[in-house]
């Protein structure tokens, strides 16, 4: 959500009154587009910003609920994404399920250094090169059959 936010830009907003941001005067009724992708990769905000290191959040009070402006994958304020809780529950549930059910490896002897993490830009930022993985079951076979039967 920090390095690869699904939406790189927030929905355009309009300032209700004149204000100053980072030394710039923003007049009233100005359309603003917040580039959360750039903010989350700015080394003024993050140490070693391009390094994927989930541990950086351990012991930190930074969360994605719109209170910390260096990390806004769901926006902030009155127009913050109303699907935040559903989205996070769904992502964590799906990720937890596939990790619990399967071991995953890269095909053809690839290593993690061979992964191309570049993105194709647009309204959302999908991976430019689709991720290909080989799953293998890590649970007893009957567990998969049981969870599929009605
Ligand atoms: C990982 C998944 C999601 C991400 C990263 C995400 C991100 C965002 C962002 C960045 C905004 C714009 C906030 C702003 O401009 O300040 C937004 C708005 C919105 N999102 Fe999401 N969203 C996700 C999932 C969902 C889901 C699951 C729903 C509904 C079930 C949803 C419904 C909405 C709606 C209705 C708005 C417009 C809110 C408004 O303008 O008042 N989103 N979302």
XYZ file of N, CA, C and O and ligand atoms in Angstrom:
643
model
N 0.826 -1.214 0.000
C 0.000 0.000 0.000
C 0.865 1.271 0.000
O 0.421 2.303 -0.458
N 2.113 1.159 0.493
C 2.973 2.343 0.464
C 3.722 2.436 -0.868
O 3.571 3.397 -1.616
N 4.484 1.380 -1.205
C 5.288 1.434 -2.433
C 4.437 1.308 -3.685
O 4.758 1.863 -4.723
N 3.369 0.529 -3.592
C 2.539 0.274 -4.771
C 1.068 0.528 -4.454
O 0.250 -0.400 -4.478
N 0.697 1.787 -4.175
C -0.722 2.054 -3.891
C -1.548 1.796 -5.149
O -1.123 2.174 -6.246
N -2.716 1.131 -5.032
C -3.507 0.843 -6.232
C -3.848 2.102 -7.031
O -3.853 2.086 -8.249
N -4.109 3.207 -6.326
C -4.388 4.467 -7.032
C -3.284 5.466 -6.720
O -3.120 5.858 -5.570
N -2.505 5.903 -7.728
C -1.373 6.795 -7.445
C -1.779 8.231 -7.101
O -1.063 8.930 -6.405
N -2.950 8.653 -7.619
C -3.422 10.024 -7.379
C -4.773 9.966 -6.689
O -5.615 9.128 -7.041
N -4.977 10.859 -5.723
C -6.309 10.919 -5.119
C -7.291 11.523 -6.120
O -6.893 12.159 -7.099
N -8.565 11.317 -5.857
C -9.595 11.956 -6.669
C -9.401 13.478 -6.559
O -9.084 13.966 -5.473
N -9.537 14.227 -7.654
C -9.324 15.682 -7.550
C -10.227 16.326 -6.490
O -11.391 15.967 -6.354
N -9.626 17.226 -5.721
C -10.359 17.964 -4.696
C -10.290 19.453 -5.030
O -9.431 19.877 -5.805
N -11.173 20.247 -4.394
C -11.143 21.698 -4.616
C -10.996 22.391 -3.267
O -11.722 22.052 -2.323
N -10.042 23.337 -3.193
C -9.851 24.042 -1.919
C -11.051 24.948 -1.665
O -11.534 25.630 -2.577
N -11.529 24.948 -0.418
C -12.688 25.798 -0.096
C -12.243 27.218 0.242
O -12.977 28.159 0.048
N -11.007 27.329 0.757
C -10.492 28.675 1.056
C -8.993 28.707 0.785
O -8.363 27.654 0.631
N -8.440 29.916 0.724
C -7.002 30.045 0.456
C -6.198 29.420 1.599
O -6.578 29.535 2.760
N -5.132 28.733 1.241
C -4.280 28.158 2.287
C -2.845 28.088 1.759
O -2.599 28.327 0.566
N -1.922 27.765 2.655
C -0.524 27.656 2.258
C -0.058 26.229 2.498
O -0.274 25.669 3.579
N 0.542 25.625 1.485
C 1.066 24.264 1.642
C 2.513 24.262 1.166
O 2.796 24.605 0.008
N 3.405 23.893 2.067
C 4.832 23.797 1.720
C 5.378 25.080 1.116
O 6.192 25.019 0.191
N 4.910 26.218 1.599
C 5.422 27.492 1.099
C 4.684 28.014 -0.135
O 4.962 29.107 -0.601
N 3.755 27.243 -0.661
C 2.993 27.680 -1.834
C 1.606 28.134 -1.392
O 0.957 27.467 -0.578
N 1.149 29.236 -1.955
C -0.200 29.709 -1.652
C -1.174 29.044 -2.626
O -0.991 29.103 -3.840
N -2.151 28.371 -2.064
C -3.183 27.739 -2.905
C -4.444 28.584 -2.775
O -5.044 28.650 -1.704
N -4.849 29.271 -3.863
C -6.040 30.120 -3.768
C -7.303 29.285 -3.515
O -7.304 28.067 -3.742
N -8.353 29.943 -3.065
C -9.647 29.260 -2.891
C -10.126 28.746 -4.251
O -9.774 29.294 -5.295
N -10.894 27.693 -4.244
C -11.517 27.105 -5.441
C -10.479 26.617 -6.458
O -10.665 26.738 -7.672
N -9.348 26.091 -5.941
C -8.324 25.543 -6.837
C -8.463 24.023 -6.855
O -8.586 23.395 -5.802
N -8.448 23.471 -8.045
C -8.487 22.001 -8.130
C -7.117 21.444 -7.765
O -6.109 21.880 -8.333
N -7.069 20.515 -6.836
C -5.784 19.936 -6.417
C -5.808 18.424 -6.629
O -6.842 17.771 -6.433
N -4.672 17.937 -7.059
C -4.530 16.487 -7.229
C -3.350 16.052 -6.365
O -2.237 16.540 -6.543
N -3.605 15.187 -5.400
C -2.554 14.779 -4.472
C -1.875 13.522 -4.992
O -2.528 12.494 -5.221
N -0.559 13.629 -5.190
C 0.204 12.502 -5.727
C 0.726 11.653 -4.556
O 1.839 11.844 -4.086
N -0.107 10.716 -4.114
C 0.281 9.920 -2.945
C 1.406 8.937 -3.289
O 2.152 8.503 -2.420
N 1.519 8.602 -4.558
C 2.588 7.707 -5.008
C 3.948 8.363 -4.737
O 4.843 7.755 -4.149
N 4.062 9.635 -5.160
C 5.338 10.356 -4.975
C 5.599 10.615 -3.489
O 6.730 10.478 -3.023
N 4.547 10.974 -2.750
C 4.713 11.285 -1.320
C 5.253 10.066 -0.573
O 6.115 10.180 0.297
N 4.753 8.873 -0.951
C 5.145 7.650 -0.244
C 6.537 7.165 -0.653
O 7.056 6.212 -0.082
N 7.128 7.810 -1.676
C 8.482 7.434 -2.109
C 9.476 8.574 -1.889
O 10.589 8.527 -2.395
N 9.047 9.571 -1.143
C 9.889 10.750 -0.925
C 10.825 10.506 0.251
O 10.383 10.179 1.358
N 12.124 10.688 0.008
C 13.054 10.386 1.111
C 13.013 11.432 2.227
O 13.587 11.207 3.288
N 12.307 12.537 1.991
C 12.082 13.467 3.111
C 11.080 12.874 4.105
O 11.009 13.276 5.260
N 10.271 11.932 3.615
C 9.243 11.330 4.476
C 9.623 9.946 4.990
O 9.168 9.532 6.060
N 10.419 9.208 4.188
C 10.698 7.815 4.508
C 12.191 7.537 4.400
O 12.831 7.972 3.449
N 12.694 6.758 5.334
C 14.091 6.340 5.251
C 14.183 5.219 4.217
O 13.355 4.288 4.233
N 15.146 5.284 3.340
C 15.340 4.262 2.311
C 13.996 3.927 1.635
O 13.533 2.787 1.661
N 13.337 4.941 1.024
C 11.934 4.800 0.615
C 11.650 3.690 -0.396
O 10.554 3.130 -0.391
N 12.631 3.358 -1.262
C 12.332 2.361 -2.297
C 12.511 0.928 -1.804
O 12.264 -0.030 -2.552
N 12.932 0.787 -0.571
C 13.125 -0.557 -0.013
C 11.807 -1.083 0.558
O 11.169 -0.429 1.379
N 11.382 -2.279 0.089
C 10.171 -2.906 0.630
C 10.532 -3.534 1.972
O 11.233 -4.538 2.019
N 10.065 -2.903 3.037
C 10.446 -3.352 4.373
C 9.254 -3.169 5.314
O 9.157 -2.159 6.019
N 8.331 -4.149 5.305
C 7.130 -4.006 6.144
C 7.466 -3.794 7.619
O 6.681 -3.199 8.349
N 8.648 -4.257 8.049
C 9.035 -4.099 9.456
C 9.158 -2.632 9.858
O 9.156 -2.317 11.043
N 9.283 -1.739 8.862
C 9.415 -0.326 9.205
C 8.183 0.169 9.975
O 8.235 1.174 10.660
N 7.054 -0.538 9.821
C 5.832 -0.109 10.508
C 5.740 -0.647 11.939
O 4.870 -0.236 12.704
N 6.627 -1.604 12.276
C 6.596 -2.146 13.633
C 7.081 -1.083 14.615
O 8.104 -0.457 14.400
N 6.297 -0.875 15.645
C 6.664 0.121 16.648
C 6.433 1.553 16.163
O 6.787 2.502 16.856
N 5.852 1.698 14.943
C 5.569 3.040 14.422
C 4.074 3.310 14.599
O 3.267 2.388 14.560
N 3.704 4.578 14.784
C 2.270 4.859 14.936
C 1.626 5.224 13.598
O 0.461 5.583 13.540
N 2.394 5.105 12.506
C 1.854 5.473 11.188
C 0.894 4.399 10.682
O 1.239 3.218 10.634
N -0.332 4.806 10.348
C -1.284 3.862 9.757
C -1.871 4.479 8.483
O -1.505 5.578 8.096
N -2.787 3.720 7.850
C -3.310 4.197 6.568
C -4.713 4.771 6.679
O -5.469 4.775 5.728
N -5.051 5.295 7.882
C -6.412 5.787 8.083
C -6.565 7.285 7.815
O -7.517 7.907 8.250
N -5.579 7.858 7.131
C -5.725 9.247 6.697
C -5.212 10.276 7.680
O -5.400 11.471 7.460
N -4.558 9.808 8.750
C -4.082 10.765 9.756
C -2.614 11.116 9.547
O -2.095 12.036 10.157
N -1.928 10.320 8.721
C -0.498 10.527 8.510
C -0.287 10.846 7.028
O -0.447 9.970 6.176
N 0.044 12.093 6.744
C 0.005 12.563 5.369
C 1.106 11.981 4.485
O 1.090 12.155 3.274
N 2.095 11.289 5.081
C 3.126 10.659 4.254
C 2.656 9.308 3.697
O 3.345 8.678 2.903
N 1.454 8.891 4.119
C 0.980 7.550 3.743
C -0.543 7.595 3.631
O -1.247 7.437 4.620
N -1.031 7.840 2.393
C -2.479 8.050 2.222
C -3.073 7.177 1.108
O -3.719 7.696 0.192
N -2.913 5.858 1.145
C -3.437 5.038 0.051
C -4.958 5.111 -0.092
O -5.497 4.801 -1.159
N -5.655 5.532 0.966
C -7.110 5.641 0.896
C -7.586 7.092 0.977
O -8.769 7.349 1.161
N -6.662 8.038 0.855
C -7.037 9.438 0.969
C -7.147 9.846 2.424
O -6.630 9.178 3.327
N -7.850 10.954 2.642
C -7.924 11.512 3.992
C -9.131 12.434 4.084
O -9.672 12.865 3.071
N -9.525 12.710 5.312
C -10.573 13.714 5.521
C -11.959 13.201 5.154
O -12.210 12.005 5.097
N -12.853 14.161 4.860
C -14.267 13.807 4.637
C -14.480 12.889 3.449
O -15.442 12.146 3.398
N -13.588 12.980 2.443
C -13.770 12.149 1.256
C -12.856 10.932 1.263
O -12.606 10.332 0.211
N -12.374 10.551 2.439
C -11.554 9.342 2.530
C -12.363 8.151 2.000
O -13.603 8.157 2.055
N -11.675 7.160 1.468
C -12.360 6.004 0.887
C -13.264 5.329 1.933
O -12.786 4.860 2.968
N -14.570 5.247 1.658
C -15.466 4.599 2.631
C -15.309 3.077 2.639
O -15.838 2.404 3.518
N -14.577 2.539 1.630
C -14.391 1.082 1.562
C -13.123 0.616 2.265
O -12.762 -0.557 2.161
N -12.450 1.529 3.003
C -11.153 1.211 3.620
C -11.202 -0.089 4.439
O -10.398 -0.999 4.217
N -12.134 -0.181 5.352
C -12.167 -1.343 6.246
C -12.466 -2.626 5.462
O -11.853 -3.668 5.677
N -13.433 -2.534 4.527
C -13.769 -3.705 3.708
C -12.567 -4.117 2.861
O -12.225 -5.298 2.760
N -11.917 -3.111 2.253
C -10.765 -3.404 1.388
C -9.655 -4.093 2.181
O -9.111 -5.115 1.757
N -9.314 -3.553 3.356
C -8.214 -4.132 4.130
C -8.571 -5.532 4.635
O -7.736 -6.442 4.627
N -9.829 -5.712 5.061
C -10.237 -7.040 5.538
C -10.151 -8.040 4.389
O -9.684 -9.175 4.556
N -10.583 -7.621 3.189
C -10.583 -8.526 2.035
C -9.159 -8.877 1.611
O -8.827 -10.046 1.399
N -8.308 -7.854 1.506
C -6.922 -8.095 1.083
C -6.234 -9.037 2.074
O -5.584 -10.018 1.694
N -6.402 -8.757 3.381
C -5.726 -9.576 4.388
C -6.291 -10.995 4.405
O -5.544 -11.972 4.562
N -7.611 -11.129 4.211
C -8.219 -12.458 4.215
C -7.720 -13.292 3.025
O -7.314 -14.453 3.182
N -7.712 -12.684 1.837
C -7.289 -13.427 0.637
C -5.807 -13.786 0.735
O -5.411 -14.933 0.507
N -4.988 -12.810 1.134
C -3.551 -13.064 1.243
C -3.291 -14.148 2.295
O -2.530 -15.102 2.061
N -3.957 -14.027 3.445
C -3.787 -15.023 4.507
C -4.196 -16.406 4.035
O -3.517 -17.403 4.319
N -5.306 -16.496 3.283
C -5.804 -17.790 2.823
C -4.841 -18.454 1.844
O -4.535 -19.646 1.965
N -4.338 -17.693 0.872
C -3.454 -18.313 -0.126
C -2.089 -18.664 0.479
O -1.461 -19.642 0.084
N -1.653 -17.879 1.462
C -0.379 -18.208 2.102
C -0.519 -19.402 3.033
O 0.386 -20.231 3.159
N -1.684 -19.511 3.679
C -1.921 -20.647 4.566
C -2.067 -21.944 3.766
O -1.565 -22.997 4.161
N -2.726 -21.850 2.617
C -3.052 -23.050 1.855
C -1.943 -23.567 0.949
O -1.913 -24.747 0.604
N -1.037 -22.692 0.558
C -0.054 -23.088 -0.456
C 1.333 -22.531 -0.166
O 1.471 -21.452 0.412
N 2.345 -23.290 -0.598
C 3.693 -22.738 -0.718
C 3.798 -22.138 -2.120
O 3.235 -22.695 -3.070
N 4.514 -21.060 -2.242
C 4.616 -20.377 -3.533
C 6.081 -20.245 -3.925
O 6.922 -19.925 -3.100
N 6.369 -20.541 -5.211
C 7.729 -20.296 -5.689
C 7.681 -19.705 -7.084
O 6.642 -19.772 -7.769
N 8.798 -19.112 -7.479
C 8.878 -18.533 -8.822
C 9.180 -19.644 -9.814
O 9.907 -20.586 -9.480
N 8.631 -19.567 -11.044
C 8.872 -20.629 -12.028
C 10.264 -20.528 -12.660
O 10.898 -19.467 -12.633
N 10.714 -21.658 -13.215
C 11.920 -21.677 -14.058
C 13.187 -21.237 -13.354
O 14.049 -20.603 -13.976
N 13.310 -21.532 -12.062
C 14.541 -21.216 -11.339
C 14.772 -19.725 -11.121
O 15.878 -19.307 -10.778
N 13.731 -18.910 -11.334
C 13.897 -17.468 -11.088
C 14.114 -17.200 -9.601
O 13.619 -17.959 -8.765
N 14.807 -16.128 -9.305
C 14.957 -15.718 -7.904
C 14.229 -14.385 -7.716
O 13.809 -13.757 -8.697
N 14.146 -13.969 -6.484
C 13.429 -12.720 -6.173
C 14.062 -11.523 -6.894
O 13.386 -10.567 -7.261
N 15.373 -11.620 -7.174
C 16.044 -10.524 -7.873
C 15.623 -10.433 -9.340
O 15.835 -9.407 -9.993
N 15.044 -11.528 -9.869
C 14.589 -11.500 -11.276
C 13.218 -10.846 -11.412
O 12.742 -10.625 -12.522
N 12.534 -10.599 -10.277
C 11.179 -10.052 -10.352
C 11.180 -8.639 -10.910
O 11.940 -7.791 -10.443
N 10.333 -8.405 -11.900
C 10.185 -7.064 -12.465
C 8.996 -6.396 -11.762
O 7.856 -6.769 -11.984
N 9.294 -5.444 -10.898
C 8.234 -4.808 -10.117
C 7.754 -3.502 -10.745
O 7.062 -2.710 -10.102
N 8.102 -3.256 -12.013
C 7.664 -1.997 -12.628
C 6.152 -2.012 -12.839
O 5.514 -3.068 -12.878
N 5.606 -0.821 -12.974
C 4.159 -0.672 -13.051
C 3.768 0.050 -14.325
O 4.542 0.845 -14.850
N 2.554 -0.241 -14.818
C 2.062 0.557 -15.941
C 1.100 1.582 -15.346
O 0.206 1.231 -14.593
N 1.338 2.853 -15.674
C 0.590 3.920 -15.001
C -0.730 4.228 -15.678
O -0.886 4.130 -16.878
N -1.686 4.588 -14.870
C -3.007 4.961 -15.348
C -3.800 5.397 -14.140
O -3.232 5.825 -13.139
N -5.105 5.226 -14.209
C -5.958 5.536 -13.060
C -5.563 4.654 -11.876
O -5.567 5.060 -10.721
N -5.242 3.387 -12.199
C -4.681 2.477 -11.201
C -3.319 2.032 -11.723
O -3.004 2.249 -12.896
N -2.513 1.411 -10.840
C -1.170 1.025 -11.288
C -0.956 -0.494 -11.184
O -0.383 -0.974 -10.214
N -1.426 -1.250 -12.186
C -1.157 -2.692 -12.176
C 0.300 -2.969 -12.520
O 0.988 -2.107 -13.072
N 0.758 -4.182 -12.187
C 2.123 -4.548 -12.567
C 2.250 -4.531 -14.089
O 1.354 -4.980 -14.782
N 3.377 -4.034 -14.591
C 3.585 -4.011 -16.042
C 3.756 -5.443 -16.551
O 3.278 -5.805 -17.623
N 4.459 -6.257 -15.772
C 4.684 -7.661 -16.129
C 3.942 -8.518 -15.103
O 4.268 -8.459 -13.908
N 2.938 -9.298 -15.551
C 2.155 -10.072 -14.578
C 3.042 -10.995 -13.735
O 4.034 -11.545 -14.221
N 2.668 -11.146 -12.465
C 3.400 -12.019 -11.557
C 2.995 -13.472 -11.830
O 1.812 -13.796 -11.830
N 3.996 -14.310 -12.104
C 3.703 -15.731 -12.318
C 4.320 -16.524 -11.174
O 5.524 -16.414 -10.914
N 3.497 -17.335 -10.499
C 3.965 -18.118 -9.366
C 3.473 -19.548 -9.482
O 2.450 -19.816 -10.116
N 4.208 -20.459 -8.875
C 3.806 -21.872 -8.881
C 3.401 -22.253 -7.446
O 4.241 -22.220 -6.541
N 2.106 -22.565 -7.246
C 1.685 -22.967 -5.904
C 1.849 -24.467 -5.692
O 1.756 -25.250 -6.634
N 2.135 -24.873 -4.464
C 2.064 -26.302 -4.130
C 1.377 -26.414 -2.769
O 1.603 -25.574 -1.884
N 0.505 -27.443 -2.626
C -0.285 -27.542 -1.397
C 0.615 -27.684 -0.167
O 1.656 -28.328 -0.239
N 0.235 -27.072 0.936
C 1.006 -27.248 2.167
C 0.149 -27.863 3.286
O 0.594 -27.989 4.408
N -1.098 -28.229 2.938
C -1.970 -28.846 3.937
C -2.326 -30.263 3.495
O -2.036 -30.656 2.360
N -2.969 -31.018 4.377
C -3.406 -32.375 4.014
C -4.466 -32.279 2.918
O -5.319 -31.390 2.965
N -4.442 -33.224 1.919
C -5.363 -33.118 0.767
C -6.833 -33.008 1.169
O -7.579 -32.239 0.559
N -7.252 -33.734 2.224
C -8.685 -33.711 2.559
C -9.161 -32.318 3.008
O -10.343 -32.000 2.903
N -8.257 -31.491 3.470
C -8.654 -30.145 3.913
C -9.151 -29.315 2.730
O -10.148 -28.614 2.816
N -8.489 -29.471 1.562
C -8.924 -28.714 0.382
C -10.279 -29.233 -0.088
O -11.156 -28.467 -0.456
N -10.446 -30.557 -0.056
C -11.708 -31.155 -0.529
C -12.841 -30.708 0.377
O -13.890 -30.261 -0.085
N -12.614 -30.744 1.697
C -13.656 -30.347 2.655
C -14.078 -28.903 2.447
O -15.254 -28.575 2.434
N -13.078 -28.002 2.259
C -13.451 -26.602 2.171
C -14.157 -26.296 0.855
O -14.788 -25.259 0.715
N -14.077 -27.211 -0.145
C -14.772 -26.978 -1.415
C -16.175 -27.561 -1.406
O -17.046 -27.129 -2.150
N -16.436 -28.598 -0.547
C -17.755 -29.244 -0.572
C -18.791 -28.365 0.143
O -18.448 -27.630 1.067
N -20.069 -28.431 -0.318
C -21.099 -27.537 0.227
C -21.414 -27.820 1.705
O -21.192 -28.887 2.189
C -7.414 -1.568 -1.762
C -8.602 -1.095 -2.118
C -8.972 0.379 -2.215
C -8.162 1.479 -2.302
C -6.624 1.556 -2.290
C -9.029 2.640 -2.382
C -8.589 3.957 -2.474
C -9.417 5.048 -2.606
C -8.947 6.402 -2.738
C -7.475 6.842 -2.765
C -10.037 7.201 -2.834
C -10.032 8.739 -3.016
C -9.951 9.423 -1.649
C -9.635 10.889 -1.780
O -9.667 11.424 -2.885
O -9.329 11.528 -0.763
C -11.211 6.356 -2.772
C -12.503 6.798 -2.840
C -13.601 5.972 -2.797
N -13.622 4.617 -2.593
Fe -11.996 3.436 -2.398
N -10.334 2.217 -2.334
C -10.344 0.840 -2.228
C -11.458 0.042 -2.105
C -12.755 0.474 -2.067
C -13.914 -0.368 -1.820
C -13.841 -1.878 -1.496
C -15.005 0.437 -1.900
C -16.470 0.105 -1.736
C -16.921 -1.041 -1.302
C -14.550 1.792 -2.197
C -15.361 2.888 -2.390
C -14.927 4.179 -2.588
C -15.812 5.332 -2.800
C -17.334 5.303 -2.879
C -14.986 6.456 -2.923
C -15.423 7.915 -3.150
C -15.582 8.602 -1.794
C -15.953 10.069 -1.904
O -15.574 10.716 -2.880
O -16.610 10.583 -0.986
N -13.178 1.770 -2.285
N -10.796 5.046 -2.628
